Amino acid sequence: MATSGEAARVSGTRLFWVVALLALSVLLNYVDRGAIGVAAPLMIEELDFTATEFGTAVSAFFWVYAPLCLFVGWLCDRFCVYRMFAAGIALWALATLLTGFVHGLALLVVLRLLLGLGESIAFPGSSKIFAAEVPAHHRGSANALIGAALAFGPAVGVLTGGAILEALGWRPIFWIFGLVTLLWLVPWHFASGPLRSDRVTTPVVDPVPMRRLFAIPTLWSMGVAHFMSNYGFYFLLAWLPLYLTKTLGYSIAEMTLLTTLSFTTQGVSALVVGRLSDMAVTRGADEARVRRWLMIAGQALLGVAVTGIWFASDAWSLACWLAVAGIGTGFVSVNLFAVAQIFAGPRAAGGWVGIQNAIGNASGIVGPLITGIIVDQMGSYGLAFGIAAGVAIAGAIWWLLVIPPIRTIET
């Protein structure tokens, strides 16, 4: 019979694999979500889309994804989040795979809606598990894995997708990515098995009513902050490959390298800042102060970098600004959800992050449409870059002046 120490080690080992698979799911989330941006240079030509039509297809993902985060967050506080992850990933993998068969805007929009439906589990679900299971002095590292996955997902997607695009065309990108995502279900089935039982599961005792969460002003402030952090990231994720190839004239191979540089830098930044922030907290630093200032720095860096990308005059300066954008976004990706988990506490984490994510991802609805209209009407990305930079800088000011003291709110 196992001793209590042995049981704790088994539990810790199993939790490690669950966290690792959650991070992998976020990586696949952004590989699949960003595939449309990688495919864009050839997809737009074959399907004869305008920039506005392409922006509509990108935006369609968020029509469902953003509002559904509210409902999914509510579910995560009441039902088995491990089963919900499996169902969500199966749906978004199939939506990705089927996108390789589209021949017009209508079906593409439908599949983007289904992709948003499946992917809506990722952040409310992972935050629910982290808030319930991960201690404070490991919170930065756990969220750093998610933040790194959020960055390495686009990096992997651009690197592999770019190679597929150049060798096989745009359709196989979706077929291959969708099949790979389906394979995630196999290790998840075994790693989460005992956690799906009634005996060992994420606590759902006395969940906080959503109406009570909606009445908390801090949650709305965090939603606005989330919107401003997402706007620039989604702008680069959706439009950078097209801008580099069609406006600046880089080849698909050159676009792949430059875009991968930005997202790889973001992933490394997330891992480093997550570890360093945990070390600072362990040594007695105030966690709230550490995470606030990292958010301020990250938003400011992203805003300056987006401006620099627009004015870059050669490949080297462009690469440097893309790296700075990656560093800033890495800071943000680690701390945004960590702060939400502090505010919410274990009982409300699913619902809180669901609401916050819904508000924040409204940027994915309006941003691509605004950019598409600007490009079609003005024939230039200048104003679109200016808006993305301005929103990021406004985010830094918001964290400095508006976000209240960071501590768990009684709900």
Short mmCIF file of C-alpha atoms in Angstrom, two decimals:
data_model
loop_
_atom_site.label_atom_id
_atom_site.label_comp_id
_atom_site.label_asym_id
_atom_site.label_seq_id
_atom_site.Cartn_x
_atom_site.Cartn_y
_atom_site.Cartn_z
CA MET A 1 0.00 0.00 0.00
CA ALA A 2 1.37 3.44 -0.96
CA THR A 3 2.33 5.85 1.77
CA SER A 4 0.94 9.37 1.83
CA GLY A 5 4.28 10.68 0.54
CA GLU A 6 4.23 8.25 -2.37
CA ALA A 7 0.64 9.23 -3.12
CA ALA A 8 1.62 12.89 -3.13
CA ARG A 9 4.45 12.16 -5.56
CA VAL A 10 2.10 10.26 -7.85
CA SER A 11 -0.39 13.12 -7.65
CA GLY A 12 2.36 15.65 -8.37
CA THR A 13 3.63 13.64 -11.32
CA ARG A 14 0.16 13.29 -12.75
CA LEU A 15 -0.49 17.02 -12.29
CA PHE A 16 2.77 17.76 -14.13
CA TRP A 17 1.59 15.75 -17.15
CA VAL A 18 -1.83 17.35 -17.06
CA VAL A 19 -0.25 20.85 -17.01
CA ALA A 20 2.14 19.84 -19.80
CA LEU A 21 -0.73 18.57 -21.94
CA LEU A 22 -2.72 21.73 -21.23
CA ALA A 23 0.24 23.75 -22.50
CA LEU A 24 0.46 21.51 -25.57
CA SER A 25 -3.26 22.03 -26.19
CA VAL A 26 -2.73 25.81 -26.19
CA LEU A 27 0.18 25.39 -28.62
CA LEU A 28 -2.09 23.40 -30.94
CA ASN A 29 -4.82 25.97 -30.35
CA TYR A 30 -2.67 28.71 -31.85
CA VAL A 31 -1.22 26.49 -34.57
CA ASP A 32 -4.75 25.80 -35.80
CA ARG A 33 -6.13 29.29 -35.13
CA GLY A 34 -3.23 30.95 -36.98
CA ALA A 35 -3.18 28.55 -39.94
CA ILE A 36 -5.42 30.88 -41.92
CA GLY A 37 -2.81 33.64 -41.66
CA VAL A 38 -0.06 31.34 -42.95
CA ALA A 39 -2.25 30.10 -45.79
CA ALA A 40 -3.40 33.63 -46.68
CA PRO A 41 -0.87 34.47 -49.45
CA LEU A 42 -2.09 31.56 -51.64
CA MET A 43 -5.60 31.11 -50.22
CA ILE A 44 -6.61 34.68 -51.06
CA GLU A 45 -5.40 34.29 -54.62
CA GLU A 46 -7.13 30.96 -55.27
CA LEU A 47 -10.44 31.92 -53.62
CA ASP A 48 -10.29 35.51 -54.95
CA PHE A 49 -10.92 37.17 -51.57
CA THR A 50 -10.64 40.90 -50.94
CA ALA A 51 -8.87 42.06 -47.79
CA THR A 52 -12.26 42.77 -46.23
CA GLU A 53 -13.52 39.25 -47.03
CA PHE A 54 -10.36 37.75 -45.57
CA GLY A 55 -10.77 39.94 -42.47
CA THR A 56 -14.35 38.70 -42.16
CA ALA A 57 -13.17 35.07 -42.21
CA VAL A 58 -10.57 35.80 -39.52
CA SER A 59 -13.11 37.70 -37.44
CA ALA A 60 -15.72 34.91 -37.71
CA PHE A 61 -13.71 32.74 -35.31
CA PHE A 62 -14.27 35.30 -32.57
CA TRP A 63 -18.01 35.73 -33.20
CA VAL A 64 -18.50 32.43 -31.38
CA TYR A 65 -15.26 32.15 -29.40
CA ALA A 66 -15.62 35.39 -27.44
CA PRO A 67 -19.23 35.07 -26.21
CA LEU A 68 -18.95 31.32 -25.63
CA CYS A 69 -16.09 31.86 -23.18
CA LEU A 70 -18.78 33.15 -20.81
CA PHE A 71 -20.78 29.94 -20.97
CA VAL A 72 -17.74 27.66 -20.98
CA GLY A 73 -16.35 29.43 -17.91
CA TRP A 74 -19.68 28.81 -16.13
CA LEU A 75 -19.51 25.13 -17.10
CA CYS A 76 -15.91 24.80 -15.86
CA ASP A 77 -16.98 25.84 -12.36
CA ARG A 78 -19.72 23.19 -12.31
CA PHE A 79 -18.74 20.16 -14.40
CA CYS A 80 -15.71 18.00 -15.18
CA VAL A 81 -13.29 20.24 -17.03
CA TYR A 82 -11.19 17.27 -18.17
CA ARG A 83 -14.01 15.82 -20.28
CA MET A 84 -14.79 19.29 -21.62
CA PHE A 85 -11.23 19.64 -22.88
CA ALA A 86 -11.46 16.40 -24.84
CA ALA A 87 -14.73 17.39 -26.50
CA GLY A 88 -13.48 20.88 -27.37
CA ILE A 89 -10.26 19.69 -28.93
CA ALA A 90 -12.01 17.01 -30.99
CA LEU A 91 -14.33 19.66 -32.43
CA TRP A 92 -11.66 22.21 -33.27
CA ALA A 93 -9.38 19.56 -34.81
CA LEU A 94 -12.16 18.47 -37.17
CA ALA A 95 -12.96 22.09 -38.05
CA THR A 96 -9.29 22.68 -38.89
CA LEU A 97 -9.06 19.56 -41.04
CA LEU A 98 -12.23 20.39 -43.00
CA THR A 99 -11.02 23.94 -43.74
CA GLY A 100 -8.69 22.36 -46.28
CA PHE A 101 -11.74 21.54 -48.42
CA VAL A 102 -13.37 24.99 -48.65
CA HIS A 103 -14.01 26.71 -51.99
CA GLY A 104 -15.81 29.85 -50.86
CA LEU A 105 -16.32 32.36 -48.07
CA ALA A 106 -19.55 30.91 -46.65
CA LEU A 107 -18.17 27.47 -45.74
CA LEU A 108 -14.93 29.03 -44.49
CA VAL A 109 -16.92 31.25 -42.11
CA VAL A 110 -18.94 28.25 -40.85
CA LEU A 111 -15.77 26.27 -40.12
CA ARG A 112 -14.18 29.26 -38.41
CA LEU A 113 -17.26 29.45 -36.19
CA LEU A 114 -16.88 25.76 -35.28
CA LEU A 115 -13.18 26.32 -34.60
CA GLY A 116 -14.10 29.11 -32.18
CA LEU A 117 -16.66 26.86 -30.50
CA GLY A 118 -14.07 24.15 -29.85
CA GLU A 119 -11.23 26.44 -28.80
CA SER A 120 -13.35 28.31 -26.24
CA ILE A 121 -12.44 25.68 -23.61
CA ALA A 122 -8.71 26.44 -23.55
CA PHE A 123 -8.27 29.40 -21.20
CA PRO A 124 -11.26 29.12 -18.84
CA GLY A 125 -10.52 25.40 -18.42
CA SER A 126 -6.78 25.70 -17.85
CA SER A 127 -7.24 28.64 -15.47
CA LYS A 128 -9.79 26.63 -13.47
CA ILE A 129 -7.30 23.78 -13.04
CA PHE A 130 -4.39 26.10 -12.23
CA ALA A 131 -6.33 28.14 -9.66
CA ALA A 132 -7.48 24.97 -7.91
CA GLU A 133 -4.31 22.89 -8.08
CA VAL A 134 -1.20 25.08 -8.53
CA PRO A 135 0.31 26.87 -5.48
CA ALA A 136 1.19 30.58 -5.68
CA HIS A 137 4.95 30.08 -5.85
CA HIS A 138 4.50 27.93 -8.97
CA ARG A 139 1.82 30.11 -10.57
CA GLY A 140 4.27 32.00 -12.77
CA SER A 141 5.89 28.82 -14.10
CA ALA A 142 2.57 27.11 -14.81
CA ASN A 143 1.26 30.17 -16.65
CA ALA A 144 4.64 30.56 -18.35
CA LEU A 145 4.09 27.16 -19.97
CA ILE A 146 0.75 28.41 -21.27
CA GLY A 147 2.30 31.72 -22.33
CA ALA A 148 5.17 29.96 -24.09
CA ALA A 149 2.74 27.59 -25.81
CA LEU A 150 0.66 30.57 -26.88
CA ALA A 151 3.78 31.92 -28.60
CA PHE A 152 5.38 28.71 -29.83
CA GLY A 153 2.03 27.72 -31.36
CA PRO A 154 2.18 30.48 -33.99
CA ALA A 155 5.94 29.88 -34.35
CA VAL A 156 5.46 26.18 -35.03
CA GLY A 157 2.45 26.94 -37.20
CA VAL A 158 4.30 29.48 -39.33
CA LEU A 159 7.48 27.39 -39.61
CA THR A 160 5.77 24.12 -40.56
CA GLY A 161 2.87 25.79 -42.34
CA GLY A 162 5.24 27.91 -44.40
CA ALA A 163 7.17 24.82 -45.47
CA ILE A 164 3.92 23.02 -46.36
CA LEU A 165 2.66 26.12 -48.20
CA GLU A 166 5.78 26.32 -50.34
CA ALA A 167 5.94 22.58 -51.07
CA LEU A 168 2.30 21.46 -51.27
CA GLY A 169 0.03 24.52 -51.30
CA TRP A 170 -2.36 25.92 -48.72
CA ARG A 171 -4.92 23.11 -48.36
CA PRO A 172 -2.57 20.47 -46.86
CA ILE A 173 -1.73 22.92 -44.04
CA PHE A 174 -5.23 22.41 -42.60
CA TRP A 175 -5.34 18.65 -43.25
CA ILE A 176 -2.03 18.01 -41.49
CA PHE A 177 -2.64 20.39 -38.59
CA GLY A 178 -6.10 18.96 -37.93
CA LEU A 179 -4.88 15.36 -37.85
CA VAL A 180 -2.00 16.21 -35.50
CA THR A 181 -4.38 17.93 -33.07
CA LEU A 182 -6.62 14.85 -32.97
CA LEU A 183 -3.63 12.81 -31.73
CA TRP A 184 -3.54 14.95 -28.54
CA LEU A 185 -6.62 13.10 -27.32
CA VAL A 186 -4.63 9.88 -26.81
CA PRO A 187 -2.23 11.02 -24.04
CA TRP A 188 -4.97 13.19 -22.50
CA HIS A 189 -7.18 10.14 -22.09
CA PHE A 190 -4.55 8.40 -19.96
CA ALA A 191 -3.17 11.42 -18.05
CA SER A 192 -6.57 12.73 -16.98
CA GLY A 193 -8.18 9.33 -16.34
CA PRO A 194 -8.20 9.35 -12.50
CA LEU A 195 -8.99 13.07 -12.48
CA ARG A 196 -12.21 12.42 -14.36
CA SER A 197 -13.53 10.33 -11.47
CA ASP A 198 -15.78 11.63 -8.72
CA ARG A 199 -13.09 11.03 -6.12
CA VAL A 200 -10.30 13.07 -7.69
CA THR A 201 -11.45 16.11 -9.63
CA THR A 202 -11.14 19.86 -9.69
CA PRO A 203 -13.38 21.17 -6.87
CA VAL A 204 -16.79 22.40 -7.97
CA VAL A 205 -18.18 22.98 -4.48
CA ASP A 206 -20.30 26.12 -4.12
CA PRO A 207 -19.47 27.74 -7.49
CA VAL A 208 -19.88 31.51 -7.72
CA PRO A 209 -22.99 32.61 -9.68
CA MET A 210 -22.15 34.39 -12.93
CA ARG A 211 -24.45 37.31 -12.08
CA ARG A 212 -22.28 37.99 -9.02
CA LEU A 213 -19.14 38.00 -11.16
CA PHE A 214 -20.72 40.38 -13.68
CA ALA A 215 -21.30 42.84 -10.83
CA ILE A 216 -17.57 43.10 -9.98
CA PRO A 217 -16.04 46.28 -11.53
CA THR A 218 -12.52 44.80 -11.38
CA LEU A 219 -13.56 42.02 -13.74
CA TRP A 220 -14.69 44.56 -16.33
CA SER A 221 -11.41 46.45 -15.91
CA MET A 222 -9.51 43.21 -16.51
CA GLY A 223 -11.64 42.53 -19.59
CA VAL A 224 -10.67 45.90 -21.05
CA ALA A 225 -7.01 45.22 -20.22
CA HIS A 226 -7.33 41.83 -21.93
CA PHE A 227 -8.82 43.51 -25.03
CA MET A 228 -5.87 45.89 -25.26
CA SER A 229 -3.31 43.11 -24.80
CA ASN A 230 -4.93 40.93 -27.49
CA TYR A 231 -5.35 43.59 -30.17
CA GLY A 232 -1.71 43.90 -31.20
CA PHE A 233 -1.02 40.18 -30.84
CA TYR A 234 -3.96 39.23 -33.07
CA PHE A 235 -3.00 41.93 -35.56
CA LEU A 236 0.43 40.37 -36.03
CA LEU A 237 -0.92 36.81 -35.96
CA ALA A 238 -3.47 37.37 -38.73
CA TRP A 239 -1.87 40.01 -40.95
CA LEU A 240 1.93 39.81 -40.62
CA PRO A 241 2.45 36.97 -43.18
CA LEU A 242 0.31 38.78 -45.76
CA TYR A 243 1.96 42.15 -45.06
CA LEU A 244 5.47 40.72 -45.40
CA THR A 245 4.76 38.89 -48.68
CA LYS A 246 2.31 41.18 -50.51
CA THR A 247 3.39 44.63 -49.30
CA LEU A 248 7.11 44.28 -48.50
CA GLY A 249 7.78 41.64 -51.18
CA TYR A 250 9.44 38.98 -49.03
CA SER A 251 9.33 35.39 -50.27
CA ILE A 252 7.32 32.76 -48.42
CA ALA A 253 10.57 31.35 -47.01
CA GLU A 254 11.70 34.79 -45.79
CA MET A 255 8.24 35.49 -44.33
CA THR A 256 8.37 32.18 -42.52
CA LEU A 257 11.71 32.96 -40.88
CA LEU A 258 10.80 36.51 -39.87
CA THR A 259 7.41 35.59 -38.43
CA THR A 260 8.82 32.56 -36.62
CA LEU A 261 11.49 34.80 -35.05
CA SER A 262 8.84 36.98 -33.42
CA PHE A 263 6.82 34.12 -31.96
CA THR A 264 9.87 32.12 -30.87
CA THR A 265 11.20 35.16 -29.02
CA GLN A 266 7.80 35.48 -27.37
CA GLY A 267 7.93 31.87 -26.18
CA VAL A 268 11.43 32.19 -24.73
CA SER A 269 10.46 35.48 -23.08
CA ALA A 270 7.43 33.84 -21.46
CA LEU A 271 9.47 30.97 -20.04
CA VAL A 272 12.19 33.25 -18.68
CA VAL A 273 9.87 35.84 -17.14
CA GLY A 274 7.67 33.13 -15.65
CA ARG A 275 10.62 31.54 -13.91
CA LEU A 276 12.12 34.84 -12.76
CA SER A 277 8.79 36.10 -11.41
CA ASP A 278 8.36 32.89 -9.39
CA MET A 279 11.88 33.25 -8.01
CA ALA A 280 11.13 36.84 -7.00
CA VAL A 281 7.93 35.80 -5.21
CA THR A 282 9.73 32.94 -3.45
CA ARG A 283 12.32 35.41 -2.16
CA GLY A 284 9.65 37.65 -0.68
CA ALA A 285 8.70 40.06 -3.47
CA ASP A 286 5.07 41.14 -3.59
CA GLU A 287 3.48 39.01 -6.31
CA ALA A 288 0.88 41.63 -7.19
CA ARG A 289 3.50 44.35 -7.72
CA VAL A 290 5.75 42.06 -9.79
CA ARG A 291 2.95 41.02 -12.13
CA ARG A 292 1.54 44.55 -12.54
CA TRP A 293 4.88 46.00 -13.61
CA LEU A 294 5.58 43.14 -15.98
CA MET A 295 2.22 43.83 -17.64
CA ILE A 296 3.03 47.54 -17.95
CA ALA A 297 6.44 46.78 -19.46
CA GLY A 298 5.04 44.17 -21.82
CA GLN A 299 2.29 46.43 -23.19
CA ALA A 300 4.73 49.31 -23.67
CA LEU A 301 7.26 47.13 -25.48
CA LEU A 302 4.58 45.77 -27.81
CA GLY A 303 3.33 49.24 -28.68
CA VAL A 304 6.82 50.56 -29.46
CA ALA A 305 7.65 47.41 -31.45
CA VAL A 306 4.55 47.59 -33.66
CA THR A 307 5.52 51.16 -34.53
CA GLY A 308 9.07 50.03 -35.27
CA ILE A 309 7.87 47.23 -37.57
CA TRP A 310 5.99 49.76 -39.71
CA PHE A 311 9.00 52.07 -40.05
CA ALA A 312 11.63 49.31 -40.46
CA SER A 313 13.68 49.97 -43.58
CA ASP A 314 15.44 46.62 -43.99
CA ALA A 315 15.25 42.98 -42.96
CA TRP A 316 17.63 43.38 -40.01
CA SER A 317 15.73 46.24 -38.38
CA LEU A 318 12.46 44.44 -39.08
CA ALA A 319 13.81 41.31 -37.39
CA CYS A 320 14.90 43.33 -34.34
CA TRP A 321 11.49 44.96 -33.93
CA LEU A 322 9.74 41.62 -34.37
CA ALA A 323 11.93 40.24 -31.57
CA VAL A 324 11.03 43.19 -29.31
CA ALA A 325 7.34 42.56 -30.04
CA GLY A 326 7.88 38.94 -29.04
CA ILE A 327 9.53 39.90 -25.75
CA GLY A 328 6.71 42.27 -24.83
CA THR A 329 3.98 39.79 -25.71
CA GLY A 330 5.80 37.14 -23.68
CA PHE A 331 5.63 39.37 -20.59
CA VAL A 332 1.91 39.85 -21.12
CA SER A 333 1.03 36.22 -21.84
CA VAL A 334 2.47 34.98 -18.52
CA ASN A 335 0.96 37.56 -16.23
CA LEU A 336 -2.46 38.33 -17.71
CA PHE A 337 -4.02 35.02 -16.65
CA ALA A 338 -1.93 34.79 -13.47
CA VAL A 339 -3.45 38.08 -12.29
CA ALA A 340 -6.94 36.85 -13.23
CA GLN A 341 -6.37 33.71 -11.16
CA ILE A 342 -5.32 35.84 -8.17
CA PHE A 343 -8.40 38.07 -8.41
CA ALA A 344 -10.80 35.14 -8.88
CA GLY A 345 -9.45 32.50 -6.51
CA PRO A 346 -10.18 28.78 -7.01
CA ARG A 347 -13.97 28.98 -6.66
CA ALA A 348 -14.52 31.56 -9.40
CA ALA A 349 -11.54 31.07 -11.73
CA GLY A 350 -13.47 29.38 -14.54
CA GLY A 351 -16.26 31.92 -14.67
CA TRP A 352 -13.94 34.91 -14.15
CA VAL A 353 -11.56 33.96 -16.94
CA GLY A 354 -14.50 33.05 -19.17
CA ILE A 355 -15.95 36.55 -18.83
CA GLN A 356 -12.56 38.26 -19.06
CA ASN A 357 -11.60 36.21 -22.11
CA ALA A 358 -14.92 37.00 -23.79
CA ILE A 359 -14.42 40.74 -23.37
CA GLY A 360 -10.76 40.54 -24.32
CA ASN A 361 -11.36 38.55 -27.47
CA ALA A 362 -13.81 41.09 -28.81
CA SER A 363 -10.58 42.56 -30.22
CA GLY A 364 -10.47 39.54 -32.51
CA ILE A 365 -13.91 40.47 -33.83
CA VAL A 366 -13.31 44.16 -34.53
CA GLY A 367 -9.57 44.16 -35.24
CA PRO A 368 -9.46 42.04 -38.43
CA LEU A 369 -12.50 43.86 -39.85
CA ILE A 370 -10.96 47.28 -39.14
CA THR A 371 -7.65 46.23 -40.71
CA GLY A 372 -9.33 44.70 -43.79
CA ILE A 373 -11.41 47.82 -44.41
CA ILE A 374 -8.37 50.10 -43.94
CA VAL A 375 -6.29 48.09 -46.42
CA ASP A 376 -9.09 47.97 -49.03
CA GLN A 377 -10.06 51.64 -48.69
CA MET A 378 -6.63 53.23 -48.19
CA GLY A 379 -4.36 50.74 -49.96
CA SER A 380 -1.93 50.84 -47.03
CA TYR A 381 -1.40 49.24 -43.62
CA GLY A 382 -0.15 52.49 -42.03
CA LEU A 383 -3.29 53.41 -40.08
CA ALA A 384 -3.80 49.77 -39.05
CA PHE A 385 -0.29 49.67 -37.55
CA GLY A 386 -0.93 52.98 -35.82
CA ILE A 387 -4.14 51.74 -34.20
CA ALA A 388 -2.49 48.49 -33.04
CA ALA A 389 0.42 50.43 -31.50
CA GLY A 390 -1.89 52.94 -29.85
CA VAL A 391 -4.08 50.26 -28.27
CA ALA A 392 -1.00 48.52 -26.85
CA ILE A 393 0.33 51.74 -25.29
CA ALA A 394 -3.11 52.49 -23.89
CA GLY A 395 -2.97 49.06 -22.26
CA ALA A 396 0.21 50.01 -20.40
CA ILE A 397 -1.46 53.15 -19.08
CA TRP A 398 -4.55 51.13 -18.09
CA TRP A 399 -2.46 48.75 -15.97
CA LEU A 400 -0.67 51.69 -14.35
CA LEU A 401 -3.71 53.83 -13.51
CA VAL A 402 -6.92 51.77 -13.64
CA ILE A 403 -6.36 48.15 -12.54
CA PRO A 404 -7.00 48.14 -8.76
CA PRO A 405 -4.81 46.47 -6.10
CA ILE A 406 -4.29 42.86 -7.09
CA ARG A 407 -5.69 40.51 -4.46
CA THR A 408 -8.34 37.82 -4.26
CA ILE A 409 -11.81 39.37 -4.31
CA GLU A 410 -14.40 37.98 -1.93
CA THR A 411 -17.23 36.52 -4.00
#
